Amino acid sequence: SNAADQLRTRGEAANDIRSKKVLIIGAGSLGSMIAENLMRIGVVSQGILDADLLQTGNLSRHALTMTSVGHNKAAALVEHLNRILPDASARSFSCAFPPESEVAKNSLRQYDVIIDCTGDDGVLKSLAAFDWKSEKIFISLAMTWRAEGLFAFAASETSFPVTDASSRFNASASPEIDMDEARIEGIGAWHPVFPARADDVQLWAAVGTKFICRVVSAPGRIYEYFKQMPDGTVEKEPHEYGSG
């Protein structure tokens, strides 16, 4: 039956990613929830990279809790992930990307799937400049202002196609930023008072996790923009992926 086939396809998508080593760059609200989703699906081999310390302001929408405040986000998240499953083997990189040490660089090259959850253009440029030495599945996920939308970009190549990714992110129907509000709130997802609620981040973490599983099963250059409707349902914005 069609329903059984769909379930099987979904199960196989999870199977494909379970065998992969996954690196998540950015252990903020979105990255932490995606890492937790992947671990619970059975992606036991994860690397988490983040140079920041967890602040109290992050807690309203983060997988971590009060006990981790003041600790490095990557290290604290890895401790949490490794308590989820008996065979969990997550490891942390408490640094910015790219790391300065050659040892750390070589460790990062061992990962099959590279997921950027930073929402930072500079990181995309660094992903492109880094010598990965083999083909990787690259995925970049970013929430828009107020978490009204999610950009999702993927490519399976030896280097991250930053020009393509950036132009697609920039061309998306991103909601207008209310500058008065932005001044009060502090611009950018990295700011502790970025106006996104926990349920918004969980929604995009779920959509993002499904995107990741789908891409790992059928790699290629994929770009999608998801939008949250006022009633909380999600629509995928139609777009043509032209050649070029």
JSON list of C-alpha atoms in Angstrom, two decimals:
[
{"chain": "A", "resi": 1, "resn": "SER", "atom": "CA", "xyz": [0.00, 0.00, 0.00]},
{"chain": "A", "resi": 2, "resn": "ASN", "atom": "CA", "xyz": [1.01, 3.60, -0.50]},
{"chain": "A", "resi": 3, "resn": "ALA", "atom": "CA", "xyz": [0.98, 4.32, 3.25]},
{"chain": "A", "resi": 4, "resn": "ALA", "atom": "CA", "xyz": [3.30, 1.39, 3.96]},
{"chain": "A", "resi": 5, "resn": "ASP", "atom": "CA", "xyz": [5.64, 2.52, 1.18]},
{"chain": "A", "resi": 6, "resn": "GLN", "atom": "CA", "xyz": [5.73, 6.03, 2.60]},
{"chain": "A", "resi": 7, "resn": "LEU", "atom": "CA", "xyz": [6.51, 4.71, 6.07]},
{"chain": "A", "resi": 8, "resn": "ARG", "atom": "CA", "xyz": [9.20, 2.47, 4.66]},
{"chain": "A", "resi": 9, "resn": "THR", "atom": "CA", "xyz": [10.72, 5.39, 2.75]},
{"chain": "A", "resi": 10, "resn": "ARG", "atom": "CA", "xyz": [10.75, 7.44, 5.93]},
{"chain": "A", "resi": 11, "resn": "GLY", "atom": "CA", "xyz": [12.36, 4.59, 7.85]},
{"chain": "A", "resi": 12, "resn": "GLU", "atom": "CA", "xyz": [14.99, 4.13, 5.15]},
{"chain": "A", "resi": 13, "resn": "ALA", "atom": "CA", "xyz": [15.77, 7.85, 5.21]},
{"chain": "A", "resi": 14, "resn": "ALA", "atom": "CA", "xyz": [16.54, 7.45, 8.90]},
{"chain": "A", "resi": 15, "resn": "ASN", "atom": "CA", "xyz": [18.63, 4.33, 8.17]},
{"chain": "A", "resi": 16, "resn": "ASP", "atom": "CA", "xyz": [20.73, 6.19, 5.60]},
{"chain": "A", "resi": 17, "resn": "ILE", "atom": "CA", "xyz": [21.66, 8.93, 8.03]},
{"chain": "A", "resi": 18, "resn": "ARG", "atom": "CA", "xyz": [22.28, 6.56, 10.97]},
{"chain": "A", "resi": 19, "resn": "SER", "atom": "CA", "xyz": [25.40, 5.27, 9.24]},
{"chain": "A", "resi": 20, "resn": "LYS", "atom": "CA", "xyz": [26.81, 8.79, 8.71]},
{"chain": "A", "resi": 21, "resn": "LYS", "atom": "CA", "xyz": [29.12, 10.88, 10.84]},
{"chain": "A", "resi": 22, "resn": "VAL", "atom": "CA", "xyz": [27.45, 14.26, 11.22]},
{"chain": "A", "resi": 23, "resn": "LEU", "atom": "CA", "xyz": [29.12, 17.57, 12.13]},
{"chain": "A", "resi": 24, "resn": "ILE", "atom": "CA", "xyz": [26.92, 20.40, 13.38]},
{"chain": "A", "resi": 25, "resn": "ILE", "atom": "CA", "xyz": [28.44, 23.89, 13.31]},
{"chain": "A", "resi": 26, "resn": "GLY", "atom": "CA", "xyz": [26.55, 26.15, 15.71]},
{"chain": "A", "resi": 27, "resn": "ALA", "atom": "CA", "xyz": [25.12, 24.76, 18.94]},
{"chain": "A", "resi": 28, "resn": "GLY", "atom": "CA", "xyz": [22.54, 27.50, 19.45]},
{"chain": "A", "resi": 29, "resn": "SER", "atom": "CA", "xyz": [18.79, 26.99, 19.74]},
{"chain": "A", "resi": 30, "resn": "LEU", "atom": "CA", "xyz": [18.29, 25.45, 16.27]},
{"chain": "A", "resi": 31, "resn": "GLY", "atom": "CA", "xyz": [21.54, 23.46, 16.22]},
{"chain": "A", "resi": 32, "resn": "SER", "atom": "CA", "xyz": [20.99, 22.02, 19.71]},
{"chain": "A", "resi": 33, "resn": "MET", "atom": "CA", "xyz": [17.46, 20.83, 18.94]},
{"chain": "A", "resi": 34, "resn": "ILE", "atom": "CA", "xyz": [18.50, 19.31, 15.60]},
{"chain": "A", "resi": 35, "resn": "ALA", "atom": "CA", "xyz": [21.42, 17.51, 17.26]},
{"chain": "A", "resi": 36, "resn": "GLU", "atom": "CA", "xyz": [19.03, 16.07, 19.84]},
{"chain": "A", "resi": 37, "resn": "ASN", "atom": "CA", "xyz": [16.55, 14.97, 17.14]},
{"chain": "A", "resi": 38, "resn": "LEU", "atom": "CA", "xyz": [19.32, 13.27, 15.16]},
{"chain": "A", "resi": 39, "resn": "MET", "atom": "CA", "xyz": [20.64, 11.50, 18.26]},
{"chain": "A", "resi": 40, "resn": "ARG", "atom": "CA", "xyz": [17.16, 10.17, 19.12]},
{"chain": "A", "resi": 41, "resn": "ILE", "atom": "CA", "xyz": [16.76, 8.96, 15.51]},
{"chain": "A", "resi": 42, "resn": "GLY", "atom": "CA", "xyz": [20.00, 7.01, 16.02]},
{"chain": "A", "resi": 43, "resn": "VAL", "atom": "CA", "xyz": [22.69, 9.26, 14.56]},
{"chain": "A", "resi": 44, "resn": "VAL", "atom": "CA", "xyz": [25.14, 8.38, 17.32]},
{"chain": "A", "resi": 45, "resn": "SER", "atom": "CA", "xyz": [28.32, 9.72, 15.71]},
{"chain": "A", "resi": 46, "resn": "GLN", "atom": "CA", "xyz": [28.11, 13.51, 15.94]},
{"chain": "A", "resi": 47, "resn": "GLY", "atom": "CA", "xyz": [30.55, 16.38, 16.17]},
{"chain": "A", "resi": 48, "resn": "ILE", "atom": "CA", "xyz": [29.37, 19.68, 17.65]},
{"chain": "A", "resi": 49, "resn": "LEU", "atom": "CA", "xyz": [31.36, 22.85, 17.02]},
{"chain": "A", "resi": 50, "resn": "ASP", "atom": "CA", "xyz": [30.75, 26.16, 18.82]},
{"chain": "A", "resi": 51, "resn": "ALA", "atom": "CA", "xyz": [33.05, 28.67, 20.54]},
{"chain": "A", "resi": 52, "resn": "ASP", "atom": "CA", "xyz": [30.33, 30.38, 22.62]},
{"chain": "A", "resi": 53, "resn": "LEU", "atom": "CA", "xyz": [29.34, 30.01, 26.25]},
{"chain": "A", "resi": 54, "resn": "LEU", "atom": "CA", "xyz": [25.71, 29.29, 27.15]},
{"chain": "A", "resi": 55, "resn": "GLN", "atom": "CA", "xyz": [23.96, 32.34, 28.62]},
{"chain": "A", "resi": 56, "resn": "THR", "atom": "CA", "xyz": [20.80, 32.48, 30.73]},
{"chain": "A", "resi": 57, "resn": "GLY", "atom": "CA", "xyz": [19.11, 34.35, 27.87]},
{"chain": "A", "resi": 58, "resn": "ASN", "atom": "CA", "xyz": [19.56, 31.32, 25.60]},
{"chain": "A", "resi": 59, "resn": "LEU", "atom": "CA", "xyz": [17.52, 29.01, 27.84]},
{"chain": "A", "resi": 60, "resn": "SER", "atom": "CA", "xyz": [14.04, 29.99, 26.64]},
{"chain": "A", "resi": 61, "resn": "ARG", "atom": "CA", "xyz": [14.68, 28.05, 23.42]},
{"chain": "A", "resi": 62, "resn": "HIS", "atom": "CA", "xyz": [17.62, 25.70, 23.81]},
{"chain": "A", "resi": 63, "resn": "ALA", "atom": "CA", "xyz": [18.00, 21.95, 24.40]},
{"chain": "A", "resi": 64, "resn": "LEU", "atom": "CA", "xyz": [20.21, 22.72, 27.42]},
{"chain": "A", "resi": 65, "resn": "THR", "atom": "CA", "xyz": [19.25, 23.86, 30.93]},
{"chain": "A", "resi": 66, "resn": "MET", "atom": "CA", "xyz": [20.42, 25.98, 33.88]},
{"chain": "A", "resi": 67, "resn": "THR", "atom": "CA", "xyz": [23.15, 23.53, 34.86]},
{"chain": "A", "resi": 68, "resn": "SER", "atom": "CA", "xyz": [25.01, 24.37, 31.62]},
{"chain": "A", "resi": 69, "resn": "VAL", "atom": "CA", "xyz": [24.99, 28.18, 31.94]},
{"chain": "A", "resi": 70, "resn": "GLY", "atom": "CA", "xyz": [28.53, 29.56, 31.71]},
{"chain": "A", "resi": 71, "resn": "HIS", "atom": "CA", "xyz": [29.83, 26.42, 30.01]},
{"chain": "A", "resi": 72, "resn": "ASN", "atom": "CA", "xyz": [30.90, 26.11, 26.37]},
{"chain": "A", "resi": 73, "resn": "LYS", "atom": "CA", "xyz": [27.80, 25.33, 24.27]},
{"chain": "A", "resi": 74, "resn": "ALA", "atom": "CA", "xyz": [29.43, 22.53, 22.27]},
{"chain": "A", "resi": 75, "resn": "ALA", "atom": "CA", "xyz": [30.88, 20.76, 25.31]},
{"chain": "A", "resi": 76, "resn": "ALA", "atom": "CA", "xyz": [27.64, 21.07, 27.31]},
{"chain": "A", "resi": 77, "resn": "LEU", "atom": "CA", "xyz": [25.51, 19.88, 24.38]},
{"chain": "A", "resi": 78, "resn": "VAL", "atom": "CA", "xyz": [27.77, 16.87, 23.79]},
{"chain": "A", "resi": 79, "resn": "GLU", "atom": "CA", "xyz": [27.49, 15.91, 27.46]},
{"chain": "A", "resi": 80, "resn": "HIS", "atom": "CA", "xyz": [23.69, 16.07, 27.08]},
{"chain": "A", "resi": 81, "resn": "LEU", "atom": "CA", "xyz": [23.69, 14.10, 23.79]},
{"chain": "A", "resi": 82, "resn": "ASN", "atom": "CA", "xyz": [25.87, 11.35, 25.21]},
{"chain": "A", "resi": 83, "resn": "ARG", "atom": "CA", "xyz": [23.33, 10.77, 27.98]},
{"chain": "A", "resi": 84, "resn": "ILE", "atom": "CA", "xyz": [20.52, 10.10, 25.46]},
{"chain": "A", "resi": 85, "resn": "LEU", "atom": "CA", "xyz": [21.62, 6.73, 24.05]},
{"chain": "A", "resi": 86, "resn": "PRO", "atom": "CA", "xyz": [23.94, 4.03, 25.42]},
{"chain": "A", "resi": 87, "resn": "ASP", "atom": "CA", "xyz": [25.97, 3.98, 22.18]},
{"chain": "A", "resi": 88, "resn": "ALA", "atom": "CA", "xyz": [26.05, 7.77, 21.72]},
{"chain": "A", "resi": 89, "resn": "SER", "atom": "CA", "xyz": [29.49, 9.01, 20.69]},
{"chain": "A", "resi": 90, "resn": "ALA", "atom": "CA", "xyz": [29.21, 12.76, 20.24]},
{"chain": "A", "resi": 91, "resn": "ARG", "atom": "CA", "xyz": [32.34, 14.89, 20.58]},
{"chain": "A", "resi": 92, "resn": "SER", "atom": "CA", "xyz": [32.78, 18.62, 20.92]},
{"chain": "A", "resi": 93, "resn": "PHE", "atom": "CA", "xyz": [34.99, 21.22, 19.23]},
{"chain": "A", "resi": 94, "resn": "SER", "atom": "CA", "xyz": [34.96, 24.27, 21.52]},
{"chain": "A", "resi": 95, "resn": "CYS", "atom": "CA", "xyz": [36.26, 26.67, 18.90]},
{"chain": "A", "resi": 96, "resn": "ALA", "atom": "CA", "xyz": [35.25, 28.85, 15.99]},
{"chain": "A", "resi": 97, "resn": "PHE", "atom": "CA", "xyz": [35.19, 27.52, 12.42]},
{"chain": "A", "resi": 98, "resn": "PRO", "atom": "CA", "xyz": [37.66, 26.86, 10.93]},
{"chain": "A", "resi": 99, "resn": "PRO", "atom": "CA", "xyz": [39.76, 25.64, 13.87]},
{"chain": "A", "resi": 100, "resn": "GLU", "atom": "CA", "xyz": [43.39, 26.75, 13.99]},
{"chain": "A", "resi": 101, "resn": "SER", "atom": "CA", "xyz": [44.84, 23.38, 14.98]},
{"chain": "A", "resi": 102, "resn": "GLU", "atom": "CA", "xyz": [45.71, 20.90, 12.22]},
{"chain": "A", "resi": 103, "resn": "VAL", "atom": "CA", "xyz": [44.60, 18.05, 14.48]},
{"chain": "A", "resi": 104, "resn": "ALA", "atom": "CA", "xyz": [41.13, 19.59, 14.81]},
{"chain": "A", "resi": 105, "resn": "LYS", "atom": "CA", "xyz": [40.99, 20.28, 11.05]},
{"chain": "A", "resi": 106, "resn": "ASN", "atom": "CA", "xyz": [41.74, 16.63, 10.33]},
{"chain": "A", "resi": 107, "resn": "SER", "atom": "CA", "xyz": [39.11, 15.52, 12.84]},
{"chain": "A", "resi": 108, "resn": "LEU", "atom": "CA", "xyz": [36.49, 17.65, 11.05]},
{"chain": "A", "resi": 109, "resn": "ARG", "atom": "CA", "xyz": [37.43, 16.05, 7.72]},
{"chain": "A", "resi": 110, "resn": "GLN", "atom": "CA", "xyz": [36.27, 12.67, 9.08]},
{"chain": "A", "resi": 111, "resn": "TYR", "atom": "CA", "xyz": [32.61, 13.77, 9.03]},
{"chain": "A", "resi": 112, "resn": "ASP", "atom": "CA", "xyz": [30.35, 12.83, 6.09]},
{"chain": "A", "resi": 113, "resn": "VAL", "atom": "CA", "xyz": [27.61, 15.41, 6.61]},
{"chain": "A", "resi": 114, "resn": "ILE", "atom": "CA", "xyz": [28.41, 19.03, 7.48]},
{"chain": "A", "resi": 115, "resn": "ILE", "atom": "CA", "xyz": [25.47, 21.02, 8.86]},
{"chain": "A", "resi": 116, "resn": "ASP", "atom": "CA", "xyz": [25.68, 24.78, 9.39]},
{"chain": "A", "resi": 117, "resn": "CYS", "atom": "CA", "xyz": [23.15, 26.11, 11.92]},
{"chain": "A", "resi": 118, "resn": "THR", "atom": "CA", "xyz": [24.86, 29.43, 12.65]},
{"chain": "A", "resi": 119, "resn": "GLY", "atom": "CA", "xyz": [22.83, 31.76, 10.43]},
{"chain": "A", "resi": 120, "resn": "ASP", "atom": "CA", "xyz": [26.14, 33.54, 9.82]},
{"chain": "A", "resi": 121, "resn": "ASP", "atom": "CA", "xyz": [27.35, 34.52, 6.32]},
{"chain": "A", "resi": 122, "resn": "GLY", "atom": "CA", "xyz": [30.96, 34.51, 7.51]},
{"chain": "A", "resi": 123, "resn": "VAL", "atom": "CA", "xyz": [30.68, 30.83, 8.40]},
{"chain": "A", "resi": 124, "resn": "LEU", "atom": "CA", "xyz": [29.37, 30.04, 4.91]},
{"chain": "A", "resi": 125, "resn": "LYS", "atom": "CA", "xyz": [32.46, 31.72, 3.42]},
{"chain": "A", "resi": 126, "resn": "SER", "atom": "CA", "xyz": [34.70, 29.75, 5.79]},
{"chain": "A", "resi": 127, "resn": "LEU", "atom": "CA", "xyz": [32.92, 26.50, 4.81]},
{"chain": "A", "resi": 128, "resn": "ALA", "atom": "CA", "xyz": [33.73, 27.28, 1.18]},
{"chain": "A", "resi": 129, "resn": "ALA", "atom": "CA", "xyz": [37.37, 28.17, 1.89]},
{"chain": "A", "resi": 130, "resn": "PHE", "atom": "CA", "xyz": [38.07, 25.09, 4.03]},
{"chain": "A", "resi": 131, "resn": "ASP", "atom": "CA", "xyz": [39.86, 22.17, 2.34]},
{"chain": "A", "resi": 132, "resn": "TRP", "atom": "CA", "xyz": [37.63, 19.17, 3.11]},
{"chain": "A", "resi": 133, "resn": "LYS", "atom": "CA", "xyz": [39.77, 16.84, 0.92]},
{"chain": "A", "resi": 134, "resn": "SER", "atom": "CA", "xyz": [36.74, 14.77, -0.18]},
{"chain": "A", "resi": 135, "resn": "GLU", "atom": "CA", "xyz": [33.09, 15.10, -1.16]},
{"chain": "A", "resi": 136, "resn": "LYS", "atom": "CA", "xyz": [30.75, 16.06, 1.69]},
{"chain": "A", "resi": 137, "resn": "ILE", "atom": "CA", "xyz": [27.02, 16.53, 2.04]},
{"chain": "A", "resi": 138, "resn": "PHE", "atom": "CA", "xyz": [26.73, 20.19, 3.04]},
{"chain": "A", "resi": 139, "resn": "ILE", "atom": "CA", "xyz": [23.55, 21.52, 4.60]},
{"chain": "A", "resi": 140, "resn": "SER", "atom": "CA", "xyz": [22.91, 25.07, 5.76]},
{"chain": "A", "resi": 141, "resn": "LEU", "atom": "CA", "xyz": [19.80, 25.93, 7.77]},
{"chain": "A", "resi": 142, "resn": "ALA", "atom": "CA", "xyz": [18.83, 29.41, 8.93]},
{"chain": "A", "resi": 143, "resn": "MET", "atom": "CA", "xyz": [15.74, 30.85, 10.57]},
{"chain": "A", "resi": 144, "resn": "THR", "atom": "CA", "xyz": [14.51, 34.21, 9.32]},
{"chain": "A", "resi": 145, "resn": "TRP", "atom": "CA", "xyz": [13.62, 37.19, 11.49]},
{"chain": "A", "resi": 146, "resn": "ARG", "atom": "CA", "xyz": [11.00, 36.29, 14.14]},
{"chain": "A", "resi": 147, "resn": "ALA", "atom": "CA", "xyz": [11.45, 32.63, 13.06]},
{"chain": "A", "resi": 148, "resn": "GLU", "atom": "CA", "xyz": [8.77, 33.15, 10.40]},
{"chain": "A", "resi": 149, "resn": "GLY", "atom": "CA", "xyz": [10.68, 31.07, 7.90]},
{"chain": "A", "resi": 150, "resn": "LEU", "atom": "CA", "xyz": [13.45, 28.54, 7.44]},
{"chain": "A", "resi": 151, "resn": "PHE", "atom": "CA", "xyz": [16.05, 28.58, 4.65]},
{"chain": "A", "resi": 152, "resn": "ALA", "atom": "CA", "xyz": [17.37, 25.13, 3.78]},
{"chain": "A", "resi": 153, "resn": "PHE", "atom": "CA", "xyz": [20.23, 24.63, 1.32]},
{"chain": "A", "resi": 154, "resn": "ALA", "atom": "CA", "xyz": [22.11, 21.45, 0.49]},
{"chain": "A", "resi": 155, "resn": "ALA", "atom": "CA", "xyz": [24.94, 20.42, -1.83]},
{"chain": "A", "resi": 156, "resn": "SER", "atom": "CA", "xyz": [26.99, 17.25, -2.24]},
{"chain": "A", "resi": 157, "resn": "GLU", "atom": "CA", "xyz": [30.40, 18.47, -3.38]},
{"chain": "A", "resi": 158, "resn": "THR", "atom": "CA", "xyz": [34.05, 18.74, -2.38]},
{"chain": "A", "resi": 159, "resn": "SER", "atom": "CA", "xyz": [33.63, 22.40, -1.40]},
{"chain": "A", "resi": 160, "resn": "PHE", "atom": "CA", "xyz": [30.66, 24.41, -0.17]},
{"chain": "A", "resi": 161, "resn": "PRO", "atom": "CA", "xyz": [29.10, 26.49, -3.02]},
{"chain": "A", "resi": 162, "resn": "VAL", "atom": "CA", "xyz": [28.85, 29.71, -1.03]},
{"chain": "A", "resi": 163, "resn": "THR", "atom": "CA", "xyz": [27.93, 31.99, -3.96]},
{"chain": "A", "resi": 164, "resn": "ASP", "atom": "CA", "xyz": [24.93, 29.86, -4.87]},
{"chain": "A", "resi": 165, "resn": "ALA", "atom": "CA", "xyz": [23.83, 29.41, -1.26]},
{"chain": "A", "resi": 166, "resn": "SER", "atom": "CA", "xyz": [24.12, 33.11, -0.39]},
{"chain": "A", "resi": 167, "resn": "SER", "atom": "CA", "xyz": [22.31, 34.28, -3.52]},
{"chain": "A", "resi": 168, "resn": "ARG", "atom": "CA", "xyz": [19.44, 31.86, -2.82]},
{"chain": "A", "resi": 169, "resn": "PHE", "atom": "CA", "xyz": [19.18, 32.87, 0.83]},
{"chain": "A", "resi": 170, "resn": "ASN", "atom": "CA", "xyz": [19.20, 36.54, -0.16]},
{"chain": "A", "resi": 171, "resn": "ALA", "atom": "CA", "xyz": [16.57, 36.06, -2.89]},
{"chain": "A", "resi": 172, "resn": "SER", "atom": "CA", "xyz": [14.14, 34.36, -0.51]},
{"chain": "A", "resi": 173, "resn": "ALA", "atom": "CA", "xyz": [10.94, 36.07, 0.49]},
{"chain": "A", "resi": 174, "resn": "SER", "atom": "CA", "xyz": [12.33, 36.95, 3.89]},
{"chain": "A", "resi": 175, "resn": "PRO", "atom": "CA", "xyz": [9.91, 38.96, 6.07]},
{"chain": "A", "resi": 176, "resn": "GLU", "atom": "CA", "xyz": [10.69, 42.65, 6.46]},
{"chain": "A", "resi": 177, "resn": "ILE", "atom": "CA", "xyz": [12.67, 43.46, 9.57]},
{"chain": "A", "resi": 178, "resn": "ASP", "atom": "CA", "xyz": [10.99, 46.13, 11.68]},
{"chain": "A", "resi": 179, "resn": "MET", "atom": "CA", "xyz": [14.02, 48.28, 12.44]},
{"chain": "A", "resi": 180, "resn": "ASP", "atom": "CA", "xyz": [12.53, 49.92, 15.55]},
{"chain": "A", "resi": 181, "resn": "GLU", "atom": "CA", "xyz": [11.80, 46.49, 16.94]},
{"chain": "A", "resi": 182, "resn": "ALA", "atom": "CA", "xyz": [15.23, 45.27, 15.84]},
{"chain": "A", "resi": 183, "resn": "ARG", "atom": "CA", "xyz": [16.96, 48.06, 17.74]},
{"chain": "A", "resi": 184, "resn": "ILE", "atom": "CA", "xyz": [15.15, 47.05, 20.92]},
{"chain": "A", "resi": 185, "resn": "GLU", "atom": "CA", "xyz": [15.55, 43.33, 20.36]},
{"chain": "A", "resi": 186, "resn": "GLY", "atom": "CA", "xyz": [19.06, 43.26, 18.93]},
{"chain": "A", "resi": 187, "resn": "ILE", "atom": "CA", "xyz": [19.41, 42.05, 15.35]},
{"chain": "A", "resi": 188, "resn": "GLY", "atom": "CA", "xyz": [20.25, 38.48, 14.51]},
{"chain": "A", "resi": 189, "resn": "ALA", "atom": "CA", "xyz": [19.47, 35.01, 15.70]},
{"chain": "A", "resi": 190, "resn": "TRP", "atom": "CA", "xyz": [22.67, 34.99, 17.79]},
{"chain": "A", "resi": 191, "resn": "HIS", "atom": "CA", "xyz": [21.31, 37.70, 20.09]},
{"chain": "A", "resi": 192, "resn": "PRO", "atom": "CA", "xyz": [19.87, 36.25, 23.32]},
{"chain": "A", "resi": 193, "resn": "VAL", "atom": "CA", "xyz": [16.60, 38.17, 22.84]},
{"chain": "A", "resi": 194, "resn": "PHE", "atom": "CA", "xyz": [16.07, 37.25, 19.18]},
{"chain": "A", "resi": 195, "resn": "PRO", "atom": "CA", "xyz": [12.26, 37.19, 18.97]},
{"chain": "A", "resi": 196, "resn": "ALA", "atom": "CA", "xyz": [11.69, 33.48, 18.39]},
{"chain": "A", "resi": 197, "resn": "ARG", "atom": "CA", "xyz": [9.78, 31.29, 20.78]},
{"chain": "A", "resi": 198, "resn": "ALA", "atom": "CA", "xyz": [10.72, 27.76, 21.78]},
{"chain": "A", "resi": 199, "resn": "ASP", "atom": "CA", "xyz": [7.82, 26.32, 19.77]},
{"chain": "A", "resi": 200, "resn": "ASP", "atom": "CA", "xyz": [9.01, 28.17, 16.64]},
{"chain": "A", "resi": 201, "resn": "VAL", "atom": "CA", "xyz": [12.52, 26.80, 17.02]},
{"chain": "A", "resi": 202, "resn": "GLN", "atom": "CA", "xyz": [11.19, 23.28, 17.69]},
{"chain": "A", "resi": 203, "resn": "LEU", "atom": "CA", "xyz": [9.03, 23.55, 14.58]},
{"chain": "A", "resi": 204, "resn": "TRP", "atom": "CA", "xyz": [12.02, 24.50, 12.41]},
{"chain": "A", "resi": 205, "resn": "ALA", "atom": "CA", "xyz": [14.24, 21.93, 14.10]},
{"chain": "A", "resi": 206, "resn": "ALA", "atom": "CA", "xyz": [11.69, 19.27, 13.11]},
{"chain": "A", "resi": 207, "resn": "VAL", "atom": "CA", "xyz": [11.38, 20.56, 9.54]},
{"chain": "A", "resi": 208, "resn": "GLY", "atom": "CA", "xyz": [15.18, 20.91, 9.37]},
{"chain": "A", "resi": 209, "resn": "THR", "atom": "CA", "xyz": [15.74, 17.38, 10.67]},
{"chain": "A", "resi": 210, "resn": "LYS", "atom": "CA", "xyz": [13.41, 15.94, 8.01]},
{"chain": "A", "resi": 211, "resn": "PHE", "atom": "CA", "xyz": [15.20, 18.01, 5.34]},
{"chain": "A", "resi": 212, "resn": "ILE", "atom": "CA", "xyz": [18.56, 16.62, 6.54]},
{"chain": "A", "resi": 213, "resn": "CYS", "atom": "CA", "xyz": [17.30, 13.01, 6.41]},
{"chain": "A", "resi": 214, "resn": "ARG", "atom": "CA", "xyz": [15.85, 13.56, 2.93]},
{"chain": "A", "resi": 215, "resn": "VAL", "atom": "CA", "xyz": [19.03, 15.14, 1.59]},
{"chain": "A", "resi": 216, "resn": "VAL", "atom": "CA", "xyz": [21.28, 12.41, 2.97]},
{"chain": "A", "resi": 217, "resn": "SER", "atom": "CA", "xyz": [19.12, 9.78, 1.21]},
{"chain": "A", "resi": 218, "resn": "ALA", "atom": "CA", "xyz": [19.12, 11.67, -2.11]},
{"chain": "A", "resi": 219, "resn": "PRO", "atom": "CA", "xyz": [22.04, 14.14, -2.18]},
{"chain": "A", "resi": 220, "resn": "GLY", "atom": "CA", "xyz": [22.35, 16.98, -4.67]},
{"chain": "A", "resi": 221, "resn": "ARG", "atom": "CA", "xyz": [21.96, 20.75, -4.81]},
{"chain": "A", "resi": 222, "resn": "ILE", "atom": "CA", "xyz": [18.66, 21.46, -3.13]},
{"chain": "A", "resi": 223, "resn": "TYR", "atom": "CA", "xyz": [17.22, 24.76, -1.97]},
{"chain": "A", "resi": 224, "resn": "GLU", "atom": "CA", "xyz": [13.96, 25.12, -0.06]},
{"chain": "A", "resi": 225, "resn": "TYR", "atom": "CA", "xyz": [12.28, 27.92, 1.86]},
{"chain": "A", "resi": 226, "resn": "PHE", "atom": "CA", "xyz": [9.64, 27.03, 4.43]},
{"chain": "A", "resi": 227, "resn": "LYS", "atom": "CA", "xyz": [7.18, 29.57, 5.79]},
{"chain": "A", "resi": 228, "resn": "GLN", "atom": "CA", "xyz": [5.07, 29.48, 8.93]},
{"chain": "A", "resi": 229, "resn": "MET", "atom": "CA", "xyz": [1.46, 30.56, 8.42]},
{"chain": "A", "resi": 230, "resn": "PRO", "atom": "CA", "xyz": [-0.35, 32.61, 11.10]},
{"chain": "A", "resi": 231, "resn": "ASP", "atom": "CA", "xyz": [-2.16, 29.43, 12.24]},
{"chain": "A", "resi": 232, "resn": "GLY", "atom": "CA", "xyz": [1.11, 27.55, 12.76]},
{"chain": "A", "resi": 233, "resn": "THR", "atom": "CA", "xyz": [0.97, 25.35, 9.67]},
{"chain": "A", "resi": 234, "resn": "VAL", "atom": "CA", "xyz": [4.01, 25.26, 7.40]},
{"chain": "A", "resi": 235, "resn": "GLU", "atom": "CA", "xyz": [4.14, 25.78, 3.66]},
{"chain": "A", "resi": 236, "resn": "LYS", "atom": "CA", "xyz": [7.07, 25.18, 1.35]},
{"chain": "A", "resi": 237, "resn": "GLU", "atom": "CA", "xyz": [7.53, 28.15, -0.96]},
{"chain": "A", "resi": 238, "resn": "PRO", "atom": "CA", "xyz": [7.54, 26.94, -4.55]},
{"chain": "A", "resi": 239, "resn": "HIS", "atom": "CA", "xyz": [10.65, 27.84, -6.53]},
{"chain": "A", "resi": 240, "resn": "GLU", "atom": "CA", "xyz": [12.42, 26.68, -9.64]},
{"chain": "A", "resi": 241, "resn": "TYR", "atom": "CA", "xyz": [15.94, 25.41, -9.17]},
{"chain": "A", "resi": 242, "resn": "GLY", "atom": "CA", "xyz": [17.39, 26.70, -12.43]},
{"chain": "A", "resi": 243, "resn": "SER", "atom": "CA", "xyz": [20.70, 25.60, -13.86]},
{"chain": "A", "resi": 244, "resn": "GLY", "atom": "CA", "xyz": [23.35, 28.14, -13.06]}
]
